[in-house]
XYZ file of C-alpha atoms in Angstrom:
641
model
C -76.154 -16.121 -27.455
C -76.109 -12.093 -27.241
C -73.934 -10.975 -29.429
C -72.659 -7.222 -29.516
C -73.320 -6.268 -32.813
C -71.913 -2.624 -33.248
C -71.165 0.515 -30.478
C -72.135 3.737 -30.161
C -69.178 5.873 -30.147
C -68.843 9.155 -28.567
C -65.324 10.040 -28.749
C -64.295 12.007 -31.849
C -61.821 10.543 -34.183
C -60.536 13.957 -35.085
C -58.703 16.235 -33.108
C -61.562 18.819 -33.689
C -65.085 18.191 -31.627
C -66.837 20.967 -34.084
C -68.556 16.744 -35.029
C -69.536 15.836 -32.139
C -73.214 15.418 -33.365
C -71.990 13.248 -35.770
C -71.340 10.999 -32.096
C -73.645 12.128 -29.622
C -76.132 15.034 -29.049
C -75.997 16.691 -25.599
C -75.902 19.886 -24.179
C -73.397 19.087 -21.301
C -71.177 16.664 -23.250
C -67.849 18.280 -24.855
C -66.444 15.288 -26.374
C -63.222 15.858 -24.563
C -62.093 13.444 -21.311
C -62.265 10.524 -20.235
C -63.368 7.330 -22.350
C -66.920 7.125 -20.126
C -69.485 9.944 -21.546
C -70.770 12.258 -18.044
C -73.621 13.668 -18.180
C -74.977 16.537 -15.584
C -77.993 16.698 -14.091
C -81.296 17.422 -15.964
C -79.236 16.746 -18.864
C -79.540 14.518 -21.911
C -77.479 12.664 -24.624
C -79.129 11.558 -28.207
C -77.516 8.916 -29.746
C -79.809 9.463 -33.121
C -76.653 9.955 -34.688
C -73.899 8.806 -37.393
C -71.924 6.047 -34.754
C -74.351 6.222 -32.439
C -77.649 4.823 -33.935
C -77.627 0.816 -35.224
C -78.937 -0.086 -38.706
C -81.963 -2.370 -38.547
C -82.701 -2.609 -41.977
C -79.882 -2.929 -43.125
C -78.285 -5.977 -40.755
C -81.606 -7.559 -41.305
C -80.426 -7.141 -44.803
C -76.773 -8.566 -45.067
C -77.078 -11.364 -41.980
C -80.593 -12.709 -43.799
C -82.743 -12.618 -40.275
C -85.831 -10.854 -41.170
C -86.354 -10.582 -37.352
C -83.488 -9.602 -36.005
C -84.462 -6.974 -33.251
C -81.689 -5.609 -31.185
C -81.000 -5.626 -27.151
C -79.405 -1.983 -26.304
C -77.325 -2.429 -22.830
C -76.285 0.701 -21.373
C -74.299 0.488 -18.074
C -75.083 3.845 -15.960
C -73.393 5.209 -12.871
C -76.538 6.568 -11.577
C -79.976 5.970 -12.536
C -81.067 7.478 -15.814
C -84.169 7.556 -17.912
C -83.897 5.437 -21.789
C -86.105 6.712 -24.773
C -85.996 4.099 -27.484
C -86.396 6.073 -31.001
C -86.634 4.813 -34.300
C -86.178 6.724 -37.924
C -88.100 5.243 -40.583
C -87.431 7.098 -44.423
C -90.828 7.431 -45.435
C -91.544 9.293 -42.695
C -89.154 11.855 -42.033
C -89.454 11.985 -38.499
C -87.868 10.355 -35.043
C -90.539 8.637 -33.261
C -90.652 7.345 -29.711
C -90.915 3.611 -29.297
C -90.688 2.802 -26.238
C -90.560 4.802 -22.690
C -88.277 2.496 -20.172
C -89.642 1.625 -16.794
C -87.963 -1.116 -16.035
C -85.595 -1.202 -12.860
C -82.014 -1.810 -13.856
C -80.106 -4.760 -12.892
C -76.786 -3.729 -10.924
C -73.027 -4.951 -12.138
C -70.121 -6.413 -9.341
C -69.127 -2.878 -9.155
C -72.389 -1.332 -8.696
C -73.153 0.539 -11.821
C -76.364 0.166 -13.133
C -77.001 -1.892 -15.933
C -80.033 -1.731 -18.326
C -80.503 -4.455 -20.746
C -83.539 -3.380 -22.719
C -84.839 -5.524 -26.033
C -86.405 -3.590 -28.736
C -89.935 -4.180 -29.185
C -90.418 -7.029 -32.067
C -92.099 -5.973 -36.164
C -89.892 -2.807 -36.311
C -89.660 -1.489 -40.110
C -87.183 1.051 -39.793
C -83.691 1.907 -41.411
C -82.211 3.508 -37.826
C -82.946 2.563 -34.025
C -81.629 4.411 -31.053
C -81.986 6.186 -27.514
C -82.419 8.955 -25.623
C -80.315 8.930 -22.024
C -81.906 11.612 -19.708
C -80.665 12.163 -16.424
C -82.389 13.142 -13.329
C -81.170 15.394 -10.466
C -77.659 13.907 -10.366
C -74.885 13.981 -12.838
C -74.434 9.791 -14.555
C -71.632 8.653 -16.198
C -72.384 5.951 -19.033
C -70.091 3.175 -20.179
C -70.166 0.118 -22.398
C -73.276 0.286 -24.064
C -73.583 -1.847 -26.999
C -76.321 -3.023 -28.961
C -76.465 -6.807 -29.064
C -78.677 -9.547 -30.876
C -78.819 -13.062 -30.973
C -76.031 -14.877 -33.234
C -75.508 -18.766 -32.424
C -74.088 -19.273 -35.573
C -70.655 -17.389 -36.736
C -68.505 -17.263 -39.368
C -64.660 -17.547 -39.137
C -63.427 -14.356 -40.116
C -59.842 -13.067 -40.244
C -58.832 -9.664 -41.612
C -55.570 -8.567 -42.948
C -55.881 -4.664 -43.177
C -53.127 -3.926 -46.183
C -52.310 -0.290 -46.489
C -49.987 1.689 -48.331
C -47.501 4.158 -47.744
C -44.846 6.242 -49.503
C -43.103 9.292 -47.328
C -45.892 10.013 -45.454
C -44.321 8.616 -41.787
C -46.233 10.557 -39.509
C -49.473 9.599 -41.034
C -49.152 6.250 -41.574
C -47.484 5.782 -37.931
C -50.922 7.191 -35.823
C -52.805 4.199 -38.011
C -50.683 1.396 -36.543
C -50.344 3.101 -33.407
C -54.139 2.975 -33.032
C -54.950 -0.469 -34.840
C -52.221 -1.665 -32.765
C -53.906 -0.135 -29.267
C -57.477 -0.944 -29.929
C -57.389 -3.978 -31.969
C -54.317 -6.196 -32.020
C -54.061 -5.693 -28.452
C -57.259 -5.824 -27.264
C -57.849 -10.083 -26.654
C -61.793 -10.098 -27.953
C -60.614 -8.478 -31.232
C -57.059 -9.468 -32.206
C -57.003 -12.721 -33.106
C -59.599 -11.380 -36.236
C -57.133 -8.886 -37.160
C -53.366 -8.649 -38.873
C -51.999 -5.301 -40.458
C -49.433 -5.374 -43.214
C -47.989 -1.839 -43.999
C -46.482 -1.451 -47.734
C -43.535 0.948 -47.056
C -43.422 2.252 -51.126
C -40.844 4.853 -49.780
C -38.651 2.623 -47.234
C -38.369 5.571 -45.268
C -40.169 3.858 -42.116
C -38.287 2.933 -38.892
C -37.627 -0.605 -37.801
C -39.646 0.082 -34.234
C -42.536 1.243 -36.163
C -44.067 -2.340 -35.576
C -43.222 -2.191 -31.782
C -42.005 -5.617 -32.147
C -45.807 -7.120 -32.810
C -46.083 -10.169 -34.884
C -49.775 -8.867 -35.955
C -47.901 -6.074 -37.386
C -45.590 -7.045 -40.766
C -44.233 -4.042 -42.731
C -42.842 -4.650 -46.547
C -40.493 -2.586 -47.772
C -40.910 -1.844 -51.405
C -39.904 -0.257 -54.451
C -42.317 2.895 -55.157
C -45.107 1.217 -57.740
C -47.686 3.200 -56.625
C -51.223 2.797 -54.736
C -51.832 -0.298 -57.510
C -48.357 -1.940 -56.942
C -48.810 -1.342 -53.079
C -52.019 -2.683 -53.002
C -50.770 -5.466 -55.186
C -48.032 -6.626 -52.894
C -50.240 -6.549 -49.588
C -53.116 -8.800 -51.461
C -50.281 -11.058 -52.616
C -48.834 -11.534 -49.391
C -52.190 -11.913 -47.246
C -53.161 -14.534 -50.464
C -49.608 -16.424 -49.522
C -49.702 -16.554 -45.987
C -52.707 -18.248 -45.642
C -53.864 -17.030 -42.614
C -56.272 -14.344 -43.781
C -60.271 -14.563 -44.785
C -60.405 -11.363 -45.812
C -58.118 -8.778 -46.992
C -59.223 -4.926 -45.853
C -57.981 -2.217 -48.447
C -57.006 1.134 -46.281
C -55.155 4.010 -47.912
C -52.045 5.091 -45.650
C -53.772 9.030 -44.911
C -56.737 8.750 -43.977
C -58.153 9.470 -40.375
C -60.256 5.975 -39.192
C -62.177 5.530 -36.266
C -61.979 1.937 -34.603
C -65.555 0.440 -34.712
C -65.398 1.150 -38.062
C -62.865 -2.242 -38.072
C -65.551 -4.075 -35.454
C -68.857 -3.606 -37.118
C -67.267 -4.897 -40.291
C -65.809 -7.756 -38.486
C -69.280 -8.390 -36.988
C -71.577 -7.652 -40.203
C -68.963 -10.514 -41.888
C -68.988 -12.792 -38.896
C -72.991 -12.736 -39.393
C -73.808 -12.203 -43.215
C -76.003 -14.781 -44.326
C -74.923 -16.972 -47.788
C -76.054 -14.297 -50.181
C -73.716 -11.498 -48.586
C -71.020 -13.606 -47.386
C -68.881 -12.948 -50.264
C -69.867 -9.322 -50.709
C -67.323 -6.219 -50.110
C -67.676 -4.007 -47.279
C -67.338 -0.428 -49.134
C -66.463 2.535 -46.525
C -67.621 5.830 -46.727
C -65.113 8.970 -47.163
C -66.029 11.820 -45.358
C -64.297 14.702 -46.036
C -61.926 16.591 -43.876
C -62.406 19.336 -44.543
C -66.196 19.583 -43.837
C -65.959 16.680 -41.583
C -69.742 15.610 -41.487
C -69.669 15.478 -45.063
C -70.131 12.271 -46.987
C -68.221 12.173 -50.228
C -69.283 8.705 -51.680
C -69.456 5.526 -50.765
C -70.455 3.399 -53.421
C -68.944 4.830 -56.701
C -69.654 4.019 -60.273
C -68.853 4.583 -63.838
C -71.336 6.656 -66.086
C -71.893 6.025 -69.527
C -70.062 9.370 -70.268
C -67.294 7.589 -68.691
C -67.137 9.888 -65.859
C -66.279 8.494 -62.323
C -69.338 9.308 -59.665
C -70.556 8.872 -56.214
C -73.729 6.277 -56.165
C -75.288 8.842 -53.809
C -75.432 12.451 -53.253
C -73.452 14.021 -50.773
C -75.268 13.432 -47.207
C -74.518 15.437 -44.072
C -74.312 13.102 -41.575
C -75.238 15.565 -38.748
C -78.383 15.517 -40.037
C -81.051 12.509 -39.098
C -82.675 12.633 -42.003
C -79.313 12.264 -43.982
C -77.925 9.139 -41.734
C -81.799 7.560 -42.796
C -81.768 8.232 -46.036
C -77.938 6.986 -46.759
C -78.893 3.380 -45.213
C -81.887 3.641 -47.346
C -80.135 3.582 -50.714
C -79.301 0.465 -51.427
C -78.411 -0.498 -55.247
C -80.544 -2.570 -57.205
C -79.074 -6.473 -57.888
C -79.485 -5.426 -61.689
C -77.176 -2.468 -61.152
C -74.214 -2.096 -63.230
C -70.591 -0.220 -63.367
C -70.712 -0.109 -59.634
C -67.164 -0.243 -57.424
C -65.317 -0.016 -53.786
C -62.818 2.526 -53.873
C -59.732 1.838 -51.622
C -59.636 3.810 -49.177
C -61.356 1.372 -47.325
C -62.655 -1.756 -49.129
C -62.619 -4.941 -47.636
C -63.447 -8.338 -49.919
C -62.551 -12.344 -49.506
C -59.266 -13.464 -50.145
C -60.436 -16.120 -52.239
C -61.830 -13.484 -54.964
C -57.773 -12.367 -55.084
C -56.887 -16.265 -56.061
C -59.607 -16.524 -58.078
C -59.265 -13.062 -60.049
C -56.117 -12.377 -59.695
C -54.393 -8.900 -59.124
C -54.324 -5.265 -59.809
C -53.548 -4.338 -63.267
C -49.768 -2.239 -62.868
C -51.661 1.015 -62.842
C -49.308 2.945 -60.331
C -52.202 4.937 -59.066
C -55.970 5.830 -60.075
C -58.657 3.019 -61.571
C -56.824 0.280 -59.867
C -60.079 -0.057 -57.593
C -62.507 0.323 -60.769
C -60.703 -2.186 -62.577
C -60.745 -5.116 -60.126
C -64.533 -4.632 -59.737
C -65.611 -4.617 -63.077
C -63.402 -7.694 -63.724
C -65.627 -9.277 -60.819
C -68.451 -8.266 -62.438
C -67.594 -9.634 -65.857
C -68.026 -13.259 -63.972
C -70.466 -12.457 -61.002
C -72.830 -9.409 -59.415
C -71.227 -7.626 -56.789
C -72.493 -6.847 -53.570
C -71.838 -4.403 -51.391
C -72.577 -3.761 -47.932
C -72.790 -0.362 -46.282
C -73.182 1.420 -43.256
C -73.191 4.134 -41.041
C -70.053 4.527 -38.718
C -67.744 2.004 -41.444
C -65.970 4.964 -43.480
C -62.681 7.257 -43.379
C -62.038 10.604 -43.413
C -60.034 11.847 -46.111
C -59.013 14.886 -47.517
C -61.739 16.141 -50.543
C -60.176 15.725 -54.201
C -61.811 18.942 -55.047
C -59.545 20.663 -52.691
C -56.175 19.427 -53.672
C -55.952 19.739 -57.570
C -52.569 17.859 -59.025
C -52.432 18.049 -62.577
C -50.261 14.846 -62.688
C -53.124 12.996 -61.046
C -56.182 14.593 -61.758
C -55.309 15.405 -65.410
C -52.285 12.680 -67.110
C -53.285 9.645 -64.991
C -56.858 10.073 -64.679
C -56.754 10.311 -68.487
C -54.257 7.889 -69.371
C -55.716 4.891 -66.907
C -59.055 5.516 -67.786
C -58.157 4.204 -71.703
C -55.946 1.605 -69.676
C -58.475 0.323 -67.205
C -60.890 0.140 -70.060
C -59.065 -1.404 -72.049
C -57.631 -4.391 -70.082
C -61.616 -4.238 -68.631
C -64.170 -2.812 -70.649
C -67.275 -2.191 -68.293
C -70.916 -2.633 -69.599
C -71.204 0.818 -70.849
C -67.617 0.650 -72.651
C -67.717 3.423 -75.655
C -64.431 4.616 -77.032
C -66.142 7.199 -78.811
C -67.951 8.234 -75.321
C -64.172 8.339 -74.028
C -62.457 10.420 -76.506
C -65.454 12.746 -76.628
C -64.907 13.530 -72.452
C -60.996 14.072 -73.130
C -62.020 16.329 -76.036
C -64.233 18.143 -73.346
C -61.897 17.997 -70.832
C -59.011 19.394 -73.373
C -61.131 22.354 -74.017
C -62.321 23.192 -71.081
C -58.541 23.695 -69.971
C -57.469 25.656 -73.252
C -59.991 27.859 -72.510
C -58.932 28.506 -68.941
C -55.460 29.262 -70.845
C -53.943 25.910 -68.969
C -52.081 24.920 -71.884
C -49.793 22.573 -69.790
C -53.095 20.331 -68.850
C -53.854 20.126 -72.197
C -50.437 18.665 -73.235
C -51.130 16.609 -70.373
C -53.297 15.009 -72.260
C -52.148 14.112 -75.195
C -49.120 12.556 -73.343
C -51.334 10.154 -71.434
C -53.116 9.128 -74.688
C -49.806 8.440 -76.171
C -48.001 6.725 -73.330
C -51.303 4.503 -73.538
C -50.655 3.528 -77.035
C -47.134 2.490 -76.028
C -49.450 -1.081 -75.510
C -49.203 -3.118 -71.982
C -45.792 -4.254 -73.150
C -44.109 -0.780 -71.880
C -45.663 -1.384 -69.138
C -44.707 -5.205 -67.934
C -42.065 -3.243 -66.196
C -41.624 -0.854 -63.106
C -42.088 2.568 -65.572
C -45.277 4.586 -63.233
C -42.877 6.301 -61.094
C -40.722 8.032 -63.925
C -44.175 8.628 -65.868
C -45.965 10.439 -63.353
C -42.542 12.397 -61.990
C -42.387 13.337 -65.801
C -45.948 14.451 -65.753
C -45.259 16.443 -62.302
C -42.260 18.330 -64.292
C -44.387 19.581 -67.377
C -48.221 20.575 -64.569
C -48.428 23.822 -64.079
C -46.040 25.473 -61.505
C -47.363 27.689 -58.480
C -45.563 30.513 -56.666
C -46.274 32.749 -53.976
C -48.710 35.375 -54.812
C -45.850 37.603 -53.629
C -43.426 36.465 -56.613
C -45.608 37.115 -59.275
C -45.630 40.476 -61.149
C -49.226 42.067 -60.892
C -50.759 39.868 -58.653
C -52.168 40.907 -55.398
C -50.865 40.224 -51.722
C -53.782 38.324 -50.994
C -56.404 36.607 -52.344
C -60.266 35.730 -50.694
C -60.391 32.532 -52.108
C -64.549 31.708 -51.117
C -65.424 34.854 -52.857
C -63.161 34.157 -55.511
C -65.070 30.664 -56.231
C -68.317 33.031 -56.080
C -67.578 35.581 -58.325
C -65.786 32.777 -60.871
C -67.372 29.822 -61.213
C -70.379 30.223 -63.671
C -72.292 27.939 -61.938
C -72.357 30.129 -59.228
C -74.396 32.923 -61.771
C -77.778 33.649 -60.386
C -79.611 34.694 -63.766
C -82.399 36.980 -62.948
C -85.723 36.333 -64.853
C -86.173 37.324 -68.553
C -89.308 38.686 -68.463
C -88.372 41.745 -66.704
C -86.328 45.060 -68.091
C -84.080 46.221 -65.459
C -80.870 46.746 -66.200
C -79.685 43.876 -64.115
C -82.119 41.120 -66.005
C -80.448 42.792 -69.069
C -76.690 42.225 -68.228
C -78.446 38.691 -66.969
C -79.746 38.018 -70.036
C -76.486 38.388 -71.811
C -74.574 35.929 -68.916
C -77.218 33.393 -70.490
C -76.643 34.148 -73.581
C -72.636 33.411 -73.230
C -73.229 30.334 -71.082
C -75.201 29.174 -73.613
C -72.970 29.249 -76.123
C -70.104 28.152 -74.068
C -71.773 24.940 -73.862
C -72.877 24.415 -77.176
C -69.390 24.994 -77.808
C -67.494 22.470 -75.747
C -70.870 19.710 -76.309
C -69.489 20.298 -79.883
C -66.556 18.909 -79.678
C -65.708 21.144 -82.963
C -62.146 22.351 -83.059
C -62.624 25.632 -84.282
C -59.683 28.266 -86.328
C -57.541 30.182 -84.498
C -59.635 33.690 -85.127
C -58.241 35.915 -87.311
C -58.152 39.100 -85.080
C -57.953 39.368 -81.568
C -61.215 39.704 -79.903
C -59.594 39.988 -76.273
C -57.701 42.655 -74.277
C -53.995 40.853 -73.528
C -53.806 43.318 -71.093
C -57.050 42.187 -69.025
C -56.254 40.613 -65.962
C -58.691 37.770 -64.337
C -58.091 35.585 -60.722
C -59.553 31.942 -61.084
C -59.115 29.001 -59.018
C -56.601 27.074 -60.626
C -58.027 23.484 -60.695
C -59.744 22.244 -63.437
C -63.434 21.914 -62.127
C -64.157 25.593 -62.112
C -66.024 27.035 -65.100
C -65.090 30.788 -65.539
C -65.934 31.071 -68.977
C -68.118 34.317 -68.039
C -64.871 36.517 -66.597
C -62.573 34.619 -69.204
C -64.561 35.922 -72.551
C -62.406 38.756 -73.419
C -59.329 38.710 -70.501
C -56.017 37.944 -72.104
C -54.574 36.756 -68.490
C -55.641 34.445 -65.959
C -53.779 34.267 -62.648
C -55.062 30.677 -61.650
C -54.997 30.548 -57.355
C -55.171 27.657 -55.714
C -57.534 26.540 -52.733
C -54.889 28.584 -49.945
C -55.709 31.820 -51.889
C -51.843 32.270 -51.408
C -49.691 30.802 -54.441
C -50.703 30.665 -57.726
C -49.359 30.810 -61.298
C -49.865 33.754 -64.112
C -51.349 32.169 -67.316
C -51.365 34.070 -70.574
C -53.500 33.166 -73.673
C -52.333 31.848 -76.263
C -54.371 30.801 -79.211
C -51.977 29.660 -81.629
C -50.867 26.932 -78.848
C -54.372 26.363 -78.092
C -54.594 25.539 -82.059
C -51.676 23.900 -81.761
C -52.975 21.282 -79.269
C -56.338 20.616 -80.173
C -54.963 19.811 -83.630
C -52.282 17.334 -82.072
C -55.034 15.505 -80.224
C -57.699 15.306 -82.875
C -54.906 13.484 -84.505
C -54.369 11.158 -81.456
C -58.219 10.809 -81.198
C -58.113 9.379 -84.749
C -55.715 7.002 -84.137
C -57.725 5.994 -80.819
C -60.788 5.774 -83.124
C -59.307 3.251 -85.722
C -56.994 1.359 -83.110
C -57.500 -2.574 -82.804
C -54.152 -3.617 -82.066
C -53.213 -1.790 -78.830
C -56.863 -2.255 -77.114
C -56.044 -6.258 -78.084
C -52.971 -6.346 -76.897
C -54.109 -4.975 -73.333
C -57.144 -7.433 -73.861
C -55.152 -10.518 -74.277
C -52.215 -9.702 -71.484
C -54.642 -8.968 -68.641
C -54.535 -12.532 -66.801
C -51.273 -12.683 -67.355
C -50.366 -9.325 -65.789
C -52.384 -9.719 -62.851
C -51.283 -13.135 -62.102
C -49.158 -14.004 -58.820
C -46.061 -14.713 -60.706
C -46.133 -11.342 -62.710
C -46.421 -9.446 -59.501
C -43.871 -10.876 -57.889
C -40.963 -10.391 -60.853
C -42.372 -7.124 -60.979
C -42.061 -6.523 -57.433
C -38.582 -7.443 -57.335
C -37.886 -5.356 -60.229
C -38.903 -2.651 -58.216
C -36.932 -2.575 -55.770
C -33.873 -2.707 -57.744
């Protein structure tokens, strides 16, 4: 029995159709209309693209049927010409496989339909077409590629996502899993959403009266807590296989729900249990790929599995289904923005750990992992867009609970690589780095989340991440409008800002020559040298006894903390720190006794961290209780009161 297995999609997600290629290729195509895709005469449209081409290898992969070739059907208003192409990774080209000459069948409404079978003992990652028309204009609808699948699993999803105050957002999701899934007969019945309203700000009429739509009001516990409460309640009803992770504001387009309906309806034994782990693109370069798989380095650093792909690009969409991680590989996780797993792994490993937000994700996987490998299954077309972190630096986030879950998560979890020293070393960096961007507020940041995590997982058996992260909101950094603060200018160019800043944007001419230039070159080497022997060191050195800075010397940075303007920063005794709008900002002044001052307070924490058994215990030996069902649920109610 044919079986459409995924869609090619030409209608952008996203209001703008600057990614249409990531759809469809064609030259008389806009993106904008109808549903149906028209093409004009002596036209084309390429669906070697992101949606548009279907993943051999890798469905031959998860369903186990090392011969699964695909039938493309393509339903044409007028008669067109089909290319078949293929992309194959070690090749780095499209090739033609197959020139159509076969006459098309006709529907009961008299479209022409082409139902064309791949050629058998294809070895490539991607498959797809080429739709050329002739002397008159076609219109193409419902083209699908389909394979045989007699055999099915039962597969139910509950989508769970989570929402606090962010209406508008969350509202378009429903509205559009409500239009083209619940109510759609050939996909509903596999799909139920539950919305976690964190804020209770929703309206009743928000689930249009739907009973595939149920909406929790909570108290506000976070992404974790959110999370926690929709896994709970899918785990309860019963009804769900599956439970699909979503965050509440993200931008998702709707085969990304079918194919991973489909690629779990067919996964053969070894990936039936695996998660489904969707891409983030970014929004704000939307054929960007941010990461996929993630996983934790031995540093302790938090990384995408892959390099950034631009999915515009064929060779990118072939070379992202060609990474696959080794069976063998370790520290590897979903994140939640879109992360879909069997129910039966939340009754058989519990819940979240009561993280309010961050690490929640990395947590639950390496707890998996402590008891199984984890699969994962990927693929083009299954991801979200969703907005870059690099672009929206919050200290509270990025800074107190990245730190402070981190020693949490890895405590209640220790991964394979787990090194406290490793850990305190990257805070040490990390505290550093900020003094010497004169951010003295991230770098008490810091030391707070080290000792709120030494307050042990009693402190936090109750509903306390809400007042801990508003508490780190009050002491971050505060920006202003440029036009508020005393010497700053109207206006700032914020790409040539990150040009002229970040050191890593330095282009060091070579040493070997004796121009002036090479000479001032030489010296840029010399100080980024040092700067990272420096902060490799981990030494915390003497306030120095004289100034060697102007206080009077004025620098513009970007204010999060991933730049590295050590270069302009050497001698400047002020840093106004801009953020990514080049339009509000905050004046920092240095301060080297405070810098002193801080570094010495968390060396001292760092000791403690060093010679600590008790506390890591403690989290060790509460985890199964505080991710059981019956801690949630008193928590939970807590919550809301």
């Amino acid at each position: 029995m044919l079986v459409d297995l995924s869609r090619p999609v030409w209608k952008p997600s996203l209001a703008s159709c600057a990614i249409l290629p990531l759809f469809v290729k064609s030259p008389s195509y806009s993106g904008v209309g109808e549903e149906s895709l028209t093409l004009g005469p002596h036209s084309f449209a390429d669906f070697m693209t992101y949606f548009g081409a279907f993943s051999l290898k890798k469905w031959r992969l998860y369903t186990g049927i090392e011969d699964l070739t695909p039938v493309l059907v393509v339903e044409s208003s007028a008669p067109v010409h089909i290319t078949l192409t293929e992309m194959i990774y070690r090749r780095l080209e499209k090739r033609v496989i197959h020139e159509v000459t076969v006459d098309p069948l006709r529907t009961q409404d008299g479209w022409y339909c082409y139902a064309i079978p791949y050629p058998e003992g294809l070895d490539a990652q991607l498959v797809a077409f080429t739709v050329t028309t002739g002397d008159v204009p076609a219109t193409l609808r419902n083209i699908s590629y389909c394979a045989d699948a007699p055999k099915r699993r039962d597969v139910r999803i509950e989508v769970v996502t989570t929402t606090y105050r962010k209406e508008q957002q969350v509202t378009n999701n429903i509205n559009m899993i409500r239009e083209e899934l619940l109510e759609k007969g050939e996909w509903g019945k596999h799909f139920h959403l539950t919305v976690i309203d964190n804020g209770r700000t929703l309206p009743d009429s928000v689930d249009a009266g739907s009973p595939s739509i149920t909406v929790i009001p909570n108290g506000n516990v976070g992404g974790a807590g959110g999370f926690a409460a929709g896994m709970l309640h899918a785990a309860e009803s019963g009804w769900a296989t599956h439970v699909l992770l979503m965050d509440d504001d993200v931008t998702v387009c709707p085969e990304a729900f079918k194919r991973s309906l489909r690629l779990l309806e067919c996964a053969s034994d070894e990936y039936a249990k695996a998660t489904i782990a969707g891409a983030m693109l970014s929004t704000a370069n939307f054929e960007m790929q941010q990461e996929d798989i993630g996983m934790i380095t031995p540093e302790r650093n938090l990384r995408p599995f892959k390099p950034r792909f631009i999915m515009d690009r064929e060779y990118d969409i072939t070379f992202n289904e060609e990474l696959i991680p080794a069976s063998h590989t370790e520290g590897l996780y979903s994140a939640w923005w879109y992360s879909c797993f069997p129910v039966e792994r939340v009754t058989e490993y519990g819940l979240p750990i009561p993280l309010f937000y961050r690490r929640d994700d990395v947590e639950y996987a390496t707890r998996i992992q402590e008891k199984e490998p984890l699969k994962f299954i990927t693929m083009n077309g299954v991801c979200v867009w969703h907005d870059a972190f690099d672009l929206r630096w919050n200290a509270a986030v990025e800074v107190y609970l990245a730190t402070r879950n981190m020693l949490i998560q890895e405590a209640f979890t220790p991964d394979s690589h787990y090194s406290m020293d490793a850990m305190i070393q990257l805070m040490r960096d990390n505290l550093i780095k900020h003094g010497r961007r004169f951010d003295y507020a991230s770098m008490e940041l810091i030391c707070d989340a080290i000792e709120d995590y030494l307050k042990g997982p009693d402190y936090y058996r109750h509903p306390v991440g809400e007042k801990l992260f508003q508490q780190a909101r009050v002491k971050a950094e505060k920006l202003e409008p440029l036009q508020q603060i005393p010497g700053a200018p109207d206006a700032i160019d914020i790409v040539e800002l990150e040009q002229n800043a970040n050191d890593e944007n330095v282009v060091v001419p070579p040493r070997d020559t004796d121009t002036a230039a090479a000479r001032r070159g030489d010296i840029v080497h010399r100080i980024l040298r040092k700067a990272k022997r420096t902060i490799r060191s981990g030494k915390v050195s003497p306030a120095p006894r004289q100034e060697n800075f102007d206080r009077n010397e004025l620098v513009i940075i970007p204010n999060d903390g991933w730049c590295r303007p050590w270069r302009i920063l050497q001698h400047a005794g002020k840093a106004l720190a801009v953020d990514t709008t080049g339009q509000r900002g905050a004046m920092r002044v240095r301060d080297e006794q405070r810098n002193e001052e801080l570094r010495n307070r968390f060396e001292h924490l760092a000791q403690i961290l060093s010679e600590d058994t008790a506390v890591l215990g403690a989290y060790r030996e509460s985890r199964e209780e505080m991710t059981s069902f019956e801690f949630w649920r008193r928590y939970l109610e807590e919550a809301k009161r």
